[in-house]
Amino acid sequence: MRILSFIAILFCLIKADASHLLGGDITYTYLSGNIYRFNVTLYRDCNECTIGNQGGGNSTSNCNDLDELYVRTVTSSCGNTIIDPITLTKTGFTNITPVCDLENSVCGTNPTILYGMEAYHYTETIDFADYTTYTNCMFEVFFQSSERNEHIDILAQEEEKLYVSAQINPWKENKSSPQFTSYPTLLFPVNEPAYGGDYVTKKEGDSIIYKWVQPLKNYTTPIPYASGYSTQHFIDAYCVTGINCSPDRTTTPPRGIYLNNTTGDYSFTPISSGQYGTRVVEIEQWRKHAGTYYLAGRVKRDIIVIVNTSASHTPKVVANELYEVCVGETFNLSISALDNPYLSSAQDSVSLQAIHTLTSLTSTTSASNTAPYQNLVLNIKLDTSHIGTNFIRIKARDNHCPLY
């Protein structure tokens, strides 16, 4: 798949020898008054123990469930005070393994492939009216587990702890955090360009900043990287020389590990099959209140990166990255894709989809007699509501199996 952007206290949750967690994230939604709903997602390896006696796979081992979140103050004037544990409610779990229609992951019955991932969902509300002693403090809501996946090989030592958090300032405005719009990509085919993002929603007035950050074992302790790796270099990525070059997403294939701090788009070309890395993306939410910008909150996603083999090439979107259009004009664009055949196989068909928030933009697909057999047409008449920079993502997915 290619996604192209262009502008027009130890809290031990599970038994100590487990390593089934692929990562996690926390977001929150404003309800009313000073009440927020916090949503937690854990990502599990289906080849490892189940969680709370739930989950697919062949393992006969069970690991304890995630029962609680914790709340602490993090603003410098408020110290680092752990306030309360919050009891969580599990709402369900989902098999998120990307497979073809006729295949089954190890998470299901009669598996045809030997890997699988599940997402476990938890939720609970917090009323910050109970914490008026800490008015004007920023809060961090977090969990800590000792079950980080043991296969990660870019850290300086095998690290079992997984610390995931979100931060919130509930005192100036009552606003929801940015919400992740999809599950993360965990599997990346070796020597194939990877384009994507851990995208989040953006409310009116939000200024969103994406960053790569270091994984943590607790609130104050980052996990060190092995030599040659860092927050910006969490796997071996293609460079002309070495593995730590400046990122360049415009080359074919893309070089280094690129992240657009505004849109969240990333690109890289993994080159070491069988490698296990970990990427941590932090999204800051800034807002303007009483004439001054302030940090309204942060959310993080800490997730494993697995490089494997594939018998398919990544499709390439054929379009420019920048279009300038004036108010009153009609913008019309036909987009196609290229998908080179793998070895002697026939060319794949490619489906195209536009992802955007532009009002009055229409996107239609049309069949083509030549590979990859589909075009996408965008059409919009620009008015004053469109003034500024607008982003449209084009998702291209080929029909080759297995899909990643």
XYZ file of C-alpha atoms in Angstrom:
404
model
C 0.000 0.000 0.000
C 1.126 3.574 -0.650
C -0.352 6.617 0.984
C 0.731 9.852 -0.681
C 0.047 13.237 0.871
C -0.106 16.284 -1.325
C -1.323 19.798 -0.838
C -4.126 21.140 -2.772
C 5.609 2.375 41.862
C 5.625 -0.626 39.612
C 2.316 -1.539 38.176
C 2.700 -5.124 37.055
C -0.282 -6.109 34.977
C 0.672 -9.516 33.691
C 2.993 -12.312 34.709
C 6.662 -11.400 34.562
C 7.873 -13.892 31.965
C 5.330 -12.925 29.298
C 6.210 -10.912 26.184
C 2.952 -10.850 24.293
C 2.366 -7.095 24.025
C 3.130 -5.463 20.682
C 2.298 -1.994 21.983
C -0.511 0.275 23.073
C -2.086 3.732 22.977
C -4.395 5.934 25.076
C -6.800 8.672 23.938
C -9.622 10.534 25.674
C -12.998 12.033 24.759
C -14.723 14.939 26.495
C -18.225 14.086 27.800
C -19.596 16.902 30.023
C -18.652 19.074 32.979
C -15.083 17.979 33.773
C -15.728 14.342 32.823
C -13.629 12.583 30.175
C -13.729 9.049 28.839
C -10.297 7.447 28.483
C -9.862 4.729 25.875
C -6.964 2.274 26.008
C -5.869 -0.129 23.284
C -3.405 -2.980 23.828
C -1.916 -4.857 20.872
C -1.275 -8.579 21.403
C 0.789 -11.232 19.609
C -1.525 -14.207 19.034
C 1.413 -16.626 19.300
C 1.728 -15.664 22.971
C -0.526 -15.959 26.032
C -4.152 -14.850 25.976
C -5.239 -11.834 28.022
C -7.761 -12.481 30.758
C -8.562 -15.876 29.203
C -9.630 -14.173 25.977
C -8.052 -14.141 22.540
C -7.146 -16.386 19.660
C -4.098 -18.509 18.970
C -2.758 -21.855 20.082
C -1.181 -20.798 23.377
C -2.457 -22.537 26.504
C -0.976 -19.822 28.731
C -3.006 -16.968 30.143
C -1.830 -13.541 31.272
C -3.638 -11.227 33.660
C -5.816 -8.523 32.227
C -5.224 -4.770 32.219
C -7.253 -3.649 35.233
C -6.257 -0.073 36.028
C -5.016 3.251 34.759
C -3.140 5.657 37.000
C -3.248 9.456 37.200
C -0.293 11.683 38.105
C 0.494 15.382 37.934
C 3.299 16.376 35.563
C 3.438 20.192 35.567
C 6.699 21.329 37.206
C 4.924 23.436 39.839
C 2.722 20.464 40.738
C 5.498 17.927 41.172
C 5.122 14.295 40.179
C 2.261 13.132 42.343
C 0.459 9.857 41.724
C -3.165 10.516 42.621
C -5.521 7.644 41.977
C -5.889 4.304 40.222
C -8.829 4.128 37.805
C -10.537 0.752 37.323
C -10.867 -0.148 33.644
C -13.636 -2.000 31.837
C -12.735 -4.229 28.901
C -15.120 -3.645 25.994
C -13.821 -6.309 23.603
C -11.006 -7.368 21.306
C -10.516 -7.513 17.535
C -8.328 -9.507 15.174
C -6.430 -6.800 13.250
C -4.156 -9.067 11.194
C -4.089 -7.928 7.540
C -4.818 -11.035 5.457
C -6.577 -11.954 2.229
C -10.149 -13.208 2.141
C -9.201 -16.893 1.902
C -6.535 -16.799 4.599
C -6.713 -17.076 8.368
C -4.197 -15.705 10.832
C -3.029 -17.633 13.877
C -5.557 -15.583 15.869
C -8.405 -17.553 14.268
C -9.307 -21.156 13.570
C -7.529 -23.268 10.935
C -4.735 -20.718 10.440
C -2.999 -20.554 7.069
C -0.345 -18.062 8.185
C 1.824 -18.241 11.302
C 1.392 -14.736 12.687
C -1.478 -12.700 14.063
C -2.316 -9.555 16.039
C -5.261 -8.541 18.153
C -6.385 -5.198 19.598
C -7.896 -5.194 23.108
C -10.082 -2.258 24.106
C -10.618 -0.796 27.583
C -12.401 2.306 28.821
C -13.312 4.318 31.918
C -14.319 7.857 32.840
C -12.411 10.366 34.972
C -14.049 13.409 36.567
C -11.378 16.061 37.056
C -13.766 17.956 39.327
C -12.495 15.472 41.930
C -8.974 16.900 41.491
C -9.520 20.625 42.108
C -6.609 20.511 44.576
C -4.472 20.341 41.428
C -6.160 23.134 39.472
C -3.948 24.363 36.594
C -1.864 21.174 36.699
C -1.271 19.022 33.640
C -2.170 15.365 34.263
C -0.684 12.201 32.820
C -2.907 9.121 32.609
C -0.870 5.950 32.112
C -0.365 2.235 32.472
C 2.838 0.274 32.878
C 3.310 -3.363 31.941
C 6.228 -5.786 32.163
C 5.284 -7.623 28.964
C 6.864 -5.678 26.066
C 7.652 -8.052 23.200
C 11.030 -9.693 23.704
C 11.901 -9.923 20.003
C 12.681 -6.199 19.606
C 16.345 -6.063 18.572
C 17.123 -2.335 18.214
C 17.250 -1.618 21.952
C 20.454 -1.714 23.989
C 19.107 -4.545 26.116
C 16.079 -6.773 26.116
C 13.525 -4.558 27.833
C 10.383 -6.013 29.282
C 8.603 -2.849 30.372
C 5.982 -1.016 28.307
C 4.899 2.431 29.523
C 2.050 4.144 27.634
C 0.507 7.483 28.553
C -1.633 10.447 27.530
C -1.509 13.962 28.954
C -4.390 16.354 29.485
C -4.916 19.950 30.641
C -8.628 20.014 31.604
C -8.664 23.502 33.143
C -8.603 25.996 30.248
C -11.018 24.293 27.819
C -12.902 21.016 27.704
C -11.576 19.322 24.585
C -11.150 15.754 23.405
C -7.685 14.530 22.511
C -6.745 13.748 18.923
C -8.170 10.296 18.108
C -6.277 7.704 16.069
C -8.243 7.055 12.891
C -7.081 3.470 12.308
C -5.100 0.621 13.802
C -1.325 0.886 13.364
C 0.661 -0.850 10.639
C 2.959 -3.410 12.236
C 4.198 -5.462 9.255
C 6.465 -3.940 6.608
C 7.771 -5.911 3.581
C 11.547 -5.818 3.229
C 12.992 -3.688 0.399
C 9.571 -2.194 -0.379
C 8.756 1.502 0.142
C 6.486 2.063 3.149
C 4.120 5.035 3.127
C 1.588 5.710 5.845
C 0.954 7.428 9.141
C -0.509 7.117 12.629
C -3.104 9.694 11.695
C -5.373 11.446 14.198
C -8.475 13.574 14.022
C -8.109 17.344 14.230
C -10.752 19.602 15.773
C -11.293 23.237 14.808
C -8.686 25.352 16.565
C -6.228 22.489 17.050
C -2.616 22.763 16.018
C -1.251 19.217 15.778
C 2.442 18.262 15.900
C 3.716 14.722 15.262
C 7.041 13.573 16.721
C 9.088 10.399 16.992
C 10.017 9.939 20.658
C 11.923 7.391 22.740
C 10.123 4.437 24.357
C 9.855 4.552 28.132
C 10.076 1.937 30.871
C 8.530 4.324 33.406
C 7.654 8.013 33.747
C 11.251 9.260 33.993
C 13.349 6.518 32.359
C 13.735 6.157 28.568
C 14.832 2.824 27.129
C 18.295 3.163 25.522
C 18.844 2.169 21.907
C 21.509 -0.147 20.583
C 24.385 1.532 18.741
C 23.244 3.082 15.456
C 19.557 3.344 16.403
C 17.497 6.222 17.790
C 14.017 7.724 17.812
C 14.582 8.740 14.183
C 16.183 5.413 13.171
C 14.095 2.635 14.693
C 14.860 0.088 11.949
C 17.438 -0.335 9.191
C 16.154 1.877 6.380
C 17.521 2.318 2.874
C 20.220 4.948 2.430
C 22.787 5.351 -0.335
C 25.509 4.749 2.267
C 25.014 3.403 5.786
C 21.644 3.370 7.548
C 21.474 6.785 9.234
C 21.049 9.281 6.412
C 18.901 12.385 6.226
C 15.388 11.358 5.130
C 14.280 12.062 1.578
C 10.757 10.927 0.712
C 10.985 12.194 -2.880
C 13.456 9.547 -4.046
C 12.532 6.106 -5.362
C 12.749 4.273 -3.052
C 12.514 6.780 -0.182
C 15.698 7.205 1.859
C 16.032 7.277 5.624
C 12.986 7.507 7.911
C 10.836 10.535 7.126
C 8.089 12.041 9.289
C 6.033 15.084 8.378
C 5.482 16.868 11.702
C 2.316 18.539 10.424
C 0.484 15.781 8.543
C 1.885 12.668 10.276
C 2.923 11.079 6.974
C 5.915 8.749 7.206
C 8.001 6.995 4.579
C 10.965 4.616 4.631
C 12.261 1.482 2.941
C 13.102 -1.333 5.398
C 16.132 -3.375 4.321
C 16.688 -6.022 7.049
C 14.284 -8.947 6.850
C 13.354 -10.428 10.212
C 14.151 -7.222 12.112
C 11.980 -6.139 15.042
C 11.981 -2.458 15.922
C 9.709 -0.187 17.903
C 8.382 3.210 16.905
C 6.794 5.664 19.299
C 4.815 8.542 17.856
C 3.762 11.420 20.105
C 1.059 13.842 18.986
C 0.901 17.249 20.672
C -2.353 19.219 20.665
C -1.868 22.990 20.930
C -4.732 25.480 21.181
C -5.107 29.250 21.470
C -6.881 30.495 24.578
C -7.176 34.133 25.684
C -4.681 35.128 23.004
C -1.991 32.624 24.042
C -1.176 29.163 22.755
C -1.044 26.403 25.344
C -0.432 22.651 25.326
C -3.897 21.105 25.642
C -2.721 17.505 25.609
C -0.536 14.725 24.244
C -1.251 11.200 23.073
C 1.262 8.489 22.239
C 1.337 5.232 20.340
C 4.149 2.790 21.185
C 4.095 -0.054 18.667
C 6.332 -2.793 17.309
C 7.727 -2.713 13.747
C 8.207 -6.113 12.082
C 10.076 -6.435 8.781
C 9.148 -9.528 6.770
C 9.287 -10.829 3.209
C 6.684 -10.267 0.516
C 6.104 -11.400 -3.060
C 4.625 -8.089 -4.216
C 5.717 -4.552 -5.010
C 4.293 -1.391 -3.470
C 2.019 0.512 -5.884
C 3.019 4.072 -6.738
C 0.528 6.919 -7.036
C 0.960 9.085 -10.128
C 0.241 12.693 -9.107
C 2.033 15.879 -8.172
C 2.403 16.792 -4.506
C 1.401 20.453 -4.795
C -1.482 22.096 -6.604
C -2.351 25.790 -6.402
C -5.969 26.741 -7.137
C -7.759 30.066 -6.770
C -11.155 30.754 -5.205
C -13.876 30.406 -7.824
C -11.935 27.912 -9.937
C -12.834 24.252 -10.373
C -10.121 21.765 -9.504
C -10.334 18.542 -11.502
C -7.668 15.856 -11.289
C -7.409 12.324 -12.638
C -5.087 10.071 -10.613
C -3.657 6.706 -11.600
C -1.134 4.290 -10.136
C 1.822 2.177 -11.208
C 2.391 -1.332 -9.858
C 5.328 -3.155 -11.364
C 4.970 -6.945 -11.669
C 6.903 -9.077 -9.186
C 9.335 -11.349 -11.070
C 7.290 -12.951 -13.885
C 3.857 -12.541 -12.290
C 1.088 -10.564 -13.934
C 0.464 -6.992 -12.909
C -1.871 -6.485 -9.960
C -5.030 -4.437 -10.030
C -4.938 -1.409 -7.724
C -7.838 0.270 -5.933
C -7.602 4.006 -5.193
C -9.278 5.988 -2.416
C -9.205 9.675 -1.435
C -9.087 10.503 2.283
C -9.880 14.123 3.133
C -12.034 16.559 5.117
C -12.783 18.975 2.280
C -16.447 19.929 1.942
C -17.925 19.558 -1.567
C -15.008 17.472 -2.883
C -16.195 14.531 -4.963
C -14.082 11.486 -5.754
C -15.135 8.891 -8.300
C -13.396 5.827 -9.699
C -13.443 4.642 -13.267
C -12.293 1.399 -14.833
C -9.284 1.259 -17.136
C -8.457 -1.345 -19.769
C -4.789 -1.388 -18.794
C -3.086 -2.254 -15.513
C -3.638 -1.330 -12.776
C -7.221 -1.065 -14.084
C -8.572 1.899 -12.098
C -8.384 5.698 -12.122
C -9.561 8.142 -9.459
C -11.037 11.526 -10.378
C -11.222 14.410 -7.882
C -13.469 17.414 -8.474
C -14.170 20.489 -6.369
C -15.145 24.124 -6.936
C -13.149 26.283 -4.542
C -14.782 28.947 -2.364
C -13.574 31.097 0.517
C -14.011 28.247 3.019
C -11.145 26.442 1.277
C -8.568 29.221 1.590
C -5.338 27.881 3.049
C -3.511 24.585 2.858
C -5.690 21.508 2.358
C -4.460 17.924 2.459
C -5.763 14.970 0.481
C -4.328 11.497 1.019
C -4.524 8.964 -1.764
C -4.572 5.352 -0.634
C -3.491 2.790 -3.222
C -3.943 -0.905 -2.424
C -3.048 -3.759 -4.745
C -4.806 -7.132 -4.833
C -1.711 -9.264 -4.226
C -1.886 -11.750 -1.358
C -0.990 -11.674 1.402
C -1.759 -8.030 2.016
C 0.309 -6.086 4.534
